[in-house]
Tab-separated table of C-alpha atoms in Angstrom:
chain	number	residue	atom	x	y	z
A	141	UNK	CA	2.192	-13.173	24.300
A	142	UNK	CA	0.284	-10.030	25.247
A	143	UNK	CA	-3.244	-9.477	24.004
A	144	UNK	CA	-3.457	-7.639	20.696
A	145	UNK	CA	-5.090	-4.666	22.443
A	146	UNK	CA	-2.108	-4.204	24.790
A	147	UNK	CA	0.355	-4.910	21.980
A	148	UNK	CA	-1.048	-2.146	19.779
A	149	UNK	CA	-1.492	0.242	22.706
A	150	UNK	CA	2.231	-0.019	23.433
A	151	UNK	CA	3.214	0.294	19.775
A	152	UNK	CA	5.388	3.261	18.850
A	153	UNK	CA	8.016	3.933	16.205
A	154	UNK	CA	10.061	7.065	16.797
A	155	UNK	CA	10.162	9.825	14.194
A	156	UNK	CA	13.979	10.077	14.408
A	157	UNK	CA	15.325	7.122	12.455
A	158	UNK	CA	18.643	7.347	14.306
A	159	UNK	CA	16.846	6.593	17.563
A	160	UNK	CA	13.899	4.489	16.359
A	161	UNK	CA	13.245	0.778	16.842
A	162	UNK	CA	11.539	-1.547	14.351
A	163	UNK	CA	8.116	-3.121	14.862
A	164	UNK	CA	8.041	-5.850	17.554
A	165	UNK	CA	8.472	-9.419	16.329
A	166	UNK	CA	5.076	-10.381	17.822
A	167	UNK	CA	3.358	-8.352	15.100
A	168	UNK	CA	4.839	-10.692	12.495
A	169	UNK	CA	3.829	-13.980	14.121
A	170	UNK	CA	0.617	-13.675	16.156
A	171	UNK	CA	-2.571	-14.716	14.267
A	172	UNK	CA	-4.761	-12.221	16.157
A	173	UNK	CA	-2.802	-9.330	14.641
A	174	UNK	CA	-3.993	-10.152	11.116
A	175	UNK	CA	-7.642	-9.933	12.174
A	176	UNK	CA	-6.972	-6.433	13.470
A	177	UNK	CA	-5.117	-5.512	10.277
A	178	UNK	CA	-8.002	-6.614	8.061
A	179	UNK	CA	-10.363	-4.331	9.938
A	180	UNK	CA	-8.196	-1.297	10.630
A	181	UNK	CA	-5.692	-1.330	7.766
A	182	UNK	CA	-6.724	-3.262	4.657
A	183	UNK	CA	-10.371	-2.372	5.270
A	184	UNK	CA	-9.630	1.363	5.333
A	185	UNK	CA	-7.148	1.866	2.503
A	186	UNK	CA	-7.538	1.810	-1.270
A	187	UNK	CA	-6.756	-1.686	-2.521
A	188	UNK	CA	-6.039	-2.873	-6.065
A	189	UNK	CA	-9.021	-5.019	-7.064
A	190	UNK	CA	-8.302	-5.732	-10.742
A	191	UNK	CA	-7.547	-4.297	-14.170
A	192	UNK	CA	-9.647	-1.734	-16.026
A	193	UNK	CA	-9.652	-3.965	-19.101
A	194	UNK	CA	-11.642	-6.544	-17.118
A	195	UNK	CA	-14.562	-4.082	-16.911
A	196	UNK	CA	-14.097	-2.217	-20.176
A	197	UNK	CA	-17.685	-2.611	-21.470
A	198	UNK	CA	-21.173	-2.428	-19.919
A	199	UNK	CA	-21.949	-5.769	-18.278
A	200	UNK	CA	-18.306	-6.739	-17.776
A	201	UNK	CA	-17.590	-7.872	-14.222
A	202	UNK	CA	-15.115	-9.678	-12.012
A	203	UNK	CA	-15.113	-10.948	-8.441
A	204	UNK	CA	-12.294	-10.665	-5.920
A	205	UNK	CA	-11.433	-10.885	-2.225
A	206	UNK	CA	-10.207	-7.850	-0.265
A	207	UNK	CA	-9.543	-7.898	3.495
A	208	UNK	CA	-11.365	-11.239	3.720
A	209	UNK	CA	-14.456	-9.723	2.069
A	210	UNK	CA	-15.962	-11.115	-1.173
A	211	UNK	CA	-16.487	-8.321	-3.703
A	212	UNK	CA	-18.106	-7.858	-7.113
A	213	UNK	CA	-16.933	-5.137	-9.549
A	214	UNK	CA	-19.062	-4.352	-12.622
A	215	UNK	CA	-19.529	-1.767	-15.380
A	216	UNK	CA	-23.256	-1.041	-15.383
A	217	UNK	CA	-25.503	-0.419	-18.387
A	218	UNK	CA	-24.759	3.306	-18.335
A	219	UNK	CA	-21.010	2.722	-18.298
A	220	UNK	CA	-20.589	3.572	-14.615
A	221	UNK	CA	-18.117	1.520	-12.607
A	222	UNK	CA	-19.672	-0.019	-9.497
A	223	UNK	CA	-18.565	-2.354	-6.710
A	224	UNK	CA	-20.610	-4.353	-4.204
A	225	UNK	CA	-20.153	-6.930	-1.519
A	226	UNK	CA	-20.654	-10.188	-3.379
A	227	UNK	CA	-23.166	-11.307	-0.762
A	228	UNK	CA	-26.837	-11.927	-1.469
A	229	UNK	CA	-29.089	-10.041	0.937
A	230	UNK	CA	-31.286	-13.106	1.460
A	231	UNK	CA	-29.059	-15.702	3.133
A	232	UNK	CA	-25.573	-14.674	2.028
A	233	UNK	CA	-25.224	-16.711	-1.159
A	234	UNK	CA	-22.961	-15.499	-4.017
A	235	UNK	CA	-24.702	-13.259	-6.595
A	236	UNK	CA	-21.747	-13.707	-8.975
A	237	UNK	CA	-18.749	-15.966	-9.473
A	238	UNK	CA	-15.588	-15.635	-11.524
A	239	UNK	CA	-15.630	-13.003	-14.245
A	240	UNK	CA	-17.292	-12.316	-17.578
A	241	UNK	CA	-20.259	-10.314	-18.838
A	242	UNK	CA	-23.848	-10.292	-17.530
A	243	UNK	CA	-27.101	-8.402	-17.899
A	244	UNK	CA	-28.174	-9.375	-14.368
A	245	UNK	CA	-26.697	-11.278	-11.431
A	246	UNK	CA	-28.575	-14.299	-10.134
A	247	UNK	CA	-27.597	-15.790	-6.778
A	248	UNK	CA	-26.775	-19.451	-7.233
A	249	UNK	CA	-28.305	-20.333	-3.844
A	250	UNK	CA	-31.986	-19.308	-4.108
A	251	UNK	CA	-32.196	-17.346	-7.334
A	252	UNK	CA	-32.475	-13.784	-6.053
A	253	UNK	CA	-31.700	-11.554	-9.051
A	254	UNK	CA	-29.935	-8.189	-9.051
A	255	UNK	CA	-29.397	-5.525	-11.699
A	256	UNK	CA	-25.974	-4.245	-12.713
A	257	UNK	CA	-26.693	-1.266	-10.472
A	258	UNK	CA	-27.116	-3.587	-7.476
A	259	UNK	CA	-30.891	-3.184	-7.047
A	260	UNK	CA	-32.924	-6.266	-6.224
A	261	UNK	CA	-35.070	-7.263	-9.225
A	262	UNK	CA	-36.717	-10.500	-8.111
A	263	UNK	CA	-36.969	-12.510	-4.896
A	264	UNK	CA	-38.631	-15.838	-5.843
A	265	UNK	CA	-41.198	-17.403	-3.526
A	266	UNK	CA	-41.369	-14.315	-1.280
A	267	UNK	CA	-45.068	-13.672	-1.607
A	268	UNK	CA	-46.702	-13.179	1.781
A	269	UNK	CA	-43.577	-12.000	3.579
A	270	UNK	CA	-44.631	-9.096	5.785
A	271	UNK	CA	-42.899	-5.700	5.741
A	272	UNK	CA	-40.522	-6.757	2.969
A	273	UNK	CA	-39.429	-3.925	0.679
A	274	UNK	CA	-37.339	-4.894	-2.334
A	275	UNK	CA	-35.711	-1.451	-2.478
A	276	UNK	CA	-34.133	-2.118	0.925
A	277	UNK	CA	-32.450	-5.353	-0.159
A	278	UNK	CA	-30.100	-4.286	-2.939
A	279	UNK	CA	-26.474	-5.327	-2.914
A	280	UNK	CA	-24.450	-3.249	-0.497
A	281	UNK	CA	-22.148	-0.880	-2.450
A	282	UNK	CA	-18.428	-0.336	-1.941
A	283	UNK	CA	-16.427	2.772	-2.977
A	284	UNK	CA	-14.662	2.079	-6.289
A	285	UNK	CA	-12.414	4.227	-8.512
A	286	UNK	CA	-9.955	3.899	-11.391
A	287	UNK	CA	-6.403	5.076	-11.964
A	288	UNK	CA	-3.969	4.181	-14.745
A	289	UNK	CA	-4.561	0.520	-15.693
A	290	UNK	CA	-6.280	-0.515	-12.476
A	291	UNK	CA	-9.499	-0.593	-10.472
A	292	UNK	CA	-9.376	0.176	-6.745
A	293	UNK	CA	-11.867	-0.419	-3.946
A	294	UNK	CA	-12.076	0.807	-0.363
A	295	UNK	CA	-14.246	-0.873	2.283
A	296	UNK	CA	-14.468	2.395	4.208
A	297	UNK	CA	-17.697	4.133	3.166
A	298	UNK	CA	-16.189	7.491	4.143
A	299	UNK	CA	-12.905	6.965	2.295
A	300	UNK	CA	-11.213	10.003	0.787
A	301	UNK	CA	-10.979	10.066	-3.042
A	302	UNK	CA	-8.421	7.726	-4.557
A	303	UNK	CA	-6.355	10.491	-6.192
A	304	UNK	CA	-6.164	12.321	-2.867
A	305	UNK	CA	-4.859	9.175	-1.208
A	306	UNK	CA	-2.276	8.585	-3.970
A	307	UNK	CA	-0.946	12.119	-3.560
A	308	UNK	CA	2.236	12.896	-5.503
A	309	UNK	CA	2.457	9.386	-6.928
A	310	UNK	CA	0.207	10.256	-9.877
A	311	UNK	CA	2.546	13.063	-10.961
A	312	UNK	CA	5.703	11.042	-10.352
A	313	UNK	CA	4.383	8.142	-12.433
A	314	UNK	CA	3.524	10.320	-15.441
A	315	UNK	CA	6.899	9.609	-17.024
A	316	UNK	CA	5.833	5.986	-17.411
A	317	UNK	CA	3.059	5.428	-20.024
A	318	UNK	CA	0.937	3.320	-17.659
A	319	UNK	CA	-2.378	3.895	-19.434
A	320	UNK	CA	-0.899	2.860	-22.786
A	321	UNK	CA	0.734	-0.282	-21.475
A	322	UNK	CA	-0.925	-3.634	-21.997
A	323	UNK	CA	-1.169	-6.532	-19.586
A	324	UNK	CA	1.442	-9.149	-20.505
A	325	UNK	CA	1.650	-11.845	-17.830
A	326	UNK	CA	0.600	-12.656	-14.260
A	327	UNK	CA	2.323	-14.915	-11.741
A	328	UNK	CA	1.560	-15.701	-8.121
A	329	UNK	CA	4.048	-16.561	-5.385
A	330	UNK	CA	3.060	-18.047	-2.024
A	331	UNK	CA	5.645	-17.503	0.697
A	332	UNK	CA	5.789	-18.731	4.286
A	333	UNK	CA	6.237	-15.324	5.842
A	334	UNK	CA	4.203	-12.449	7.225
A	335	UNK	CA	3.155	-9.836	4.663
A	336	UNK	CA	5.107	-7.161	6.548
A	337	UNK	CA	8.284	-9.242	6.321
A	338	UNK	CA	7.954	-9.093	2.550
A	339	UNK	CA	7.176	-5.358	2.500
A	340	UNK	CA	10.141	-4.620	4.795
A	341	UNK	CA	12.410	-6.442	2.389
A	342	UNK	CA	11.007	-4.587	-0.621
A	343	UNK	CA	11.579	-1.184	0.950
A	344	UNK	CA	15.374	-1.221	1.080
A	345	UNK	CA	18.246	-1.799	-1.294
A	346	UNK	CA	20.481	-2.671	1.652
A	347	UNK	CA	20.252	-6.376	0.814
A	348	UNK	CA	20.977	-5.892	-2.895
A	349	UNK	CA	24.667	-6.963	-2.910
A	350	UNK	CA	24.003	-9.980	-0.673
A	351	UNK	CA	20.708	-11.353	-2.022
A	352	UNK	CA	20.439	-10.213	-5.670
A	353	UNK	CA	23.687	-10.701	-7.632
A	354	UNK	CA	21.896	-10.337	-10.968
A	355	UNK	CA	20.016	-7.171	-10.025
A	356	UNK	CA	23.133	-5.773	-8.357
A	357	UNK	CA	24.973	-6.021	-11.691
A	358	UNK	CA	22.287	-3.819	-13.264
A	359	UNK	CA	21.916	-1.113	-10.612
A	360	UNK	CA	24.443	1.355	-9.254
A	361	UNK	CA	24.246	0.546	-5.540
A	362	UNK	CA	26.394	3.523	-4.649
A	363	UNK	CA	23.714	5.881	-6.021
A	364	UNK	CA	20.669	4.036	-4.678
A	365	UNK	CA	18.228	6.618	-3.248
A	366	UNK	CA	15.037	6.318	-1.177
A	367	UNK	CA	12.517	9.160	-0.894
A	368	UNK	CA	9.440	9.117	1.336
A	369	UNK	CA	6.131	10.918	0.852
A	370	UNK	CA	2.822	11.073	2.709
A	371	UNK	CA	1.713	7.498	1.958
A	372	UNK	CA	4.217	6.117	-0.499
A	373	UNK	CA	7.940	5.926	-1.108
A	374	UNK	CA	10.166	5.833	-4.153
A	375	UNK	CA	13.439	3.957	-4.489
A	376	UNK	CA	15.569	4.701	-7.522
A	377	UNK	CA	18.938	3.754	-8.897
A	378	UNK	CA	20.766	4.568	-12.119
A	379	UNK	CA	21.291	1.579	-14.381
A	380	UNK	CA	24.981	0.884	-14.857
A	381	UNK	CA	26.758	1.919	-18.041
A	382	UNK	CA	27.901	-0.448	-20.818
A	383	UNK	CA	29.380	-3.687	-19.605
A	384	UNK	CA	33.051	-4.482	-20.048
A	385	UNK	CA	34.374	-7.714	-21.475
A	386	UNK	CA	35.013	-8.987	-17.954
A	387	UNK	CA	31.425	-8.409	-16.750
A	388	UNK	CA	28.890	-11.189	-16.510
A	389	UNK	CA	25.994	-10.906	-19.017
A	390	UNK	CA	23.506	-8.227	-18.053
A	391	UNK	CA	19.828	-7.511	-18.604
A	392	UNK	CA	20.332	-3.848	-19.568
A	393	UNK	CA	23.841	-3.502	-21.011
A	394	UNK	CA	22.903	-0.449	-23.126
A	395	UNK	CA	20.699	1.494	-20.704
A	396	UNK	CA	23.245	4.069	-19.554
A	397	UNK	CA	21.510	7.259	-18.422
A	398	UNK	CA	18.303	5.425	-17.496
A	399	UNK	CA	17.114	4.390	-14.056
A	400	UNK	CA	15.001	1.797	-12.302
A	401	UNK	CA	12.306	3.163	-10.002
A	402	UNK	CA	10.357	1.275	-7.339
A	403	UNK	CA	7.185	2.806	-5.910
A	404	UNK	CA	5.614	1.383	-2.756
A	405	UNK	CA	2.108	2.532	-1.874
A	406	UNK	CA	0.860	2.063	1.679
A	407	UNK	CA	0.166	-0.524	2.800
A	408	UNK	CA	0.663	-3.357	0.318
A	409	UNK	CA	1.152	-2.645	-3.379
A	410	UNK	CA	4.090	-1.626	-5.552
A	411	UNK	CA	5.087	-0.527	-9.042
A	412	UNK	CA	8.471	-1.644	-10.398
A	413	UNK	CA	9.462	0.555	-13.344
A	414	UNK	CA	12.221	-0.512	-15.744
A	415	UNK	CA	13.154	0.865	-19.192
A	416	UNK	CA	11.067	-1.743	-21.040
A	417	UNK	CA	8.345	-2.863	-18.609
A	418	UNK	CA	6.375	-2.030	-15.489
A	419	UNK	CA	5.246	-4.654	-13.002
A	420	UNK	CA	2.518	-4.335	-10.412
A	421	UNK	CA	2.955	-6.215	-7.117
A	422	UNK	CA	0.074	-6.840	-4.731
A	423	UNK	CA	0.990	-8.313	-1.352
A	424	UNK	CA	-1.906	-10.192	0.254
A	425	UNK	CA	-1.769	-11.905	3.656
A	426	UNK	CA	-3.151	-15.451	3.581
A	427	UNK	CA	-2.373	-16.134	7.244
A	428	UNK	CA	-0.168	-14.680	9.948
A	429	UNK	CA	2.875	-16.362	8.430
A	430	UNK	CA	1.800	-16.947	4.843
A	431	UNK	CA	1.722	-14.338	2.077
A	432	UNK	CA	0.646	-14.221	-1.563
A	433	UNK	CA	2.594	-11.885	-3.852
A	434	UNK	CA	0.823	-11.223	-7.152
A	435	UNK	CA	3.001	-10.000	-10.023
A	436	UNK	CA	1.529	-8.516	-13.200
A	437	UNK	CA	3.783	-7.314	-16.011
A	438	UNK	CA	2.824	-4.552	-18.447
A	439	UNK	CA	4.548	-3.542	-21.690
A	440	UNK	CA	3.847	-1.256	-24.639
A	441	UNK	CA	1.830	-2.833	-27.455
A	442	UNK	CA	4.805	-3.028	-29.803
A	443	UNK	CA	6.695	-5.167	-27.264
A	444	UNK	CA	3.925	-7.698	-26.601
A	445	UNK	CA	5.476	-10.450	-28.718
A	446	UNK	CA	9.092	-9.492	-28.135
A	447	UNK	CA	11.928	-11.435	-26.552
A	448	UNK	CA	12.548	-8.388	-24.358
A	449	UNK	CA	9.148	-8.796	-22.688
A	450	UNK	CA	9.806	-12.447	-21.893
A	451	UNK	CA	13.303	-11.609	-20.668
A	452	UNK	CA	11.835	-8.988	-18.334
A	453	UNK	CA	9.546	-11.572	-16.746
A	454	UNK	CA	12.401	-14.055	-16.334
A	455	UNK	CA	14.586	-11.395	-14.736
A	456	UNK	CA	11.854	-10.368	-12.260
A	457	UNK	CA	11.047	-14.011	-11.518
A	458	UNK	CA	14.650	-14.713	-10.552
A	459	UNK	CA	14.686	-11.671	-8.249
A	460	UNK	CA	11.384	-12.694	-6.657
A	461	UNK	CA	12.633	-16.205	-5.878
A	462	UNK	CA	15.633	-14.674	-4.122
A	463	UNK	CA	13.382	-12.339	-2.126
A	464	UNK	CA	11.016	-15.163	-1.171
A	465	UNK	CA	13.873	-17.304	0.079
A	466	UNK	CA	15.368	-14.645	2.356
A	467	UNK	CA	11.924	-13.578	3.637
A	468	UNK	CA	11.081	-17.133	4.687
A	469	UNK	CA	14.398	-17.411	6.529
A	470	UNK	CA	13.783	-14.107	8.313
A	471	UNK	CA	10.259	-15.205	9.265
A	472	UNK	CA	11.547	-18.341	10.951
A	473	UNK	CA	14.083	-16.277	12.888
A	474	UNK	CA	11.454	-13.771	14.021
A	475	UNK	CA	10.187	-16.543	16.308
A	476	UNK	CA	13.537	-16.823	18.062
A	477	UNK	CA	13.581	-15.958	21.759
A	478	UNK	CA	16.761	-14.018	20.972
A	479	UNK	CA	14.986	-11.371	18.892
A	480	UNK	CA	12.344	-8.807	19.812
A	481	UNK	CA	13.024	-5.552	17.942
A	482	UNK	CA	15.798	-4.164	15.741
A	483	UNK	CA	17.262	-0.805	14.686
A	484	UNK	CA	17.319	1.023	11.340
A	485	UNK	CA	20.234	1.940	9.097
A	486	UNK	CA	19.993	5.733	8.770
A	487	UNK	CA	21.280	5.608	5.192
A	488	UNK	CA	19.711	2.437	3.862
A	489	UNK	CA	16.392	1.838	5.651
A	490	UNK	CA	14.463	5.102	5.338
A	491	UNK	CA	11.693	3.282	3.502
A	492	UNK	CA	11.311	0.606	6.174
A	493	UNK	CA	11.222	3.238	8.924
A	494	UNK	CA	8.580	5.176	6.966
A	495	UNK	CA	6.428	2.030	6.606
A	496	UNK	CA	6.684	1.171	10.299
A	497	UNK	CA	5.663	4.692	11.303
A	498	UNK	CA	2.642	4.654	8.960
A	499	UNK	CA	1.672	1.191	10.172
A	500	UNK	CA	1.784	2.241	13.826
A	501	UNK	CA	-0.242	5.362	13.063
A	502	UNK	CA	-2.999	3.557	11.141
A	503	UNK	CA	-3.248	0.465	13.314
A	504	UNK	CA	-3.762	2.582	16.459
A	505	UNK	CA	-6.348	4.995	15.020
A	506	UNK	CA	-9.164	3.610	17.184
């Protein structure tokens, strides 16, 4: 195995999909790669931290972990959304844990107390300490913004605005009432695969007939389309017309004229848009070959107690189990001495090629 420096220095993915090669298998298996990704990829892109409803009122807060960093998100007393490293400036204790509502944050290690704006209020037993200025020991802030139903953070202090980074996605998603939808259910799936293995799989409908018989009955594979943009892609497919008597039962038998749309946003989150629900996916690496996929389903208020909402979760759950199974099999095979790099289907893997090109560009920026 080459060092990660040499591996990334040699990394290239051609712009012509007909001639390009996929990412090397080493990038999916070597533990040192993930350390580099945390610093140069996850630490420099806007990441979904939580839901806006979690910080709806002054004092509301939640904690989370992004790129191996502990973070604290809070709505301050003036209603401003703020985010900080959840690290006390004394000896690195936690100023906050879990979620809830607070007027101040008190570190559970030595009792240092911080305001909702991050300023240090009290440092017990610090009398006599020379050249200590409380104003220099506030919680370190992190860029934080909101869009639709979610809160985003970026560990890069010089990050461009969130809406600039999202680009055309905000306009494309307007047809879905994201801000009016309510959180319905959350599930978490741990898979024994690299996070990129899972993203690769998400970004193509090529595997639909082989891996997803249920989903394949709903979508018109012959009209499956992938479009790529600056930092996201959109996959779409018309939903099939009314079923015949010979068809197996379907999830959307009466949705003729409607479509399913799948948005992937670089590097690791997705929106799955169906006629009656939208699900958010966040793909988080736990280790080089272990990934957490977080699913959150959202529906309109009038559907909160409906059978349709529950059926939507069951349908997505079945699809996710199928994806997890094939991704774990692929991950094991990525370690084979017989495999190093692959090629792209010009017609079916535009999204995967787009991801690999963006990955190579961002990971080599330094």
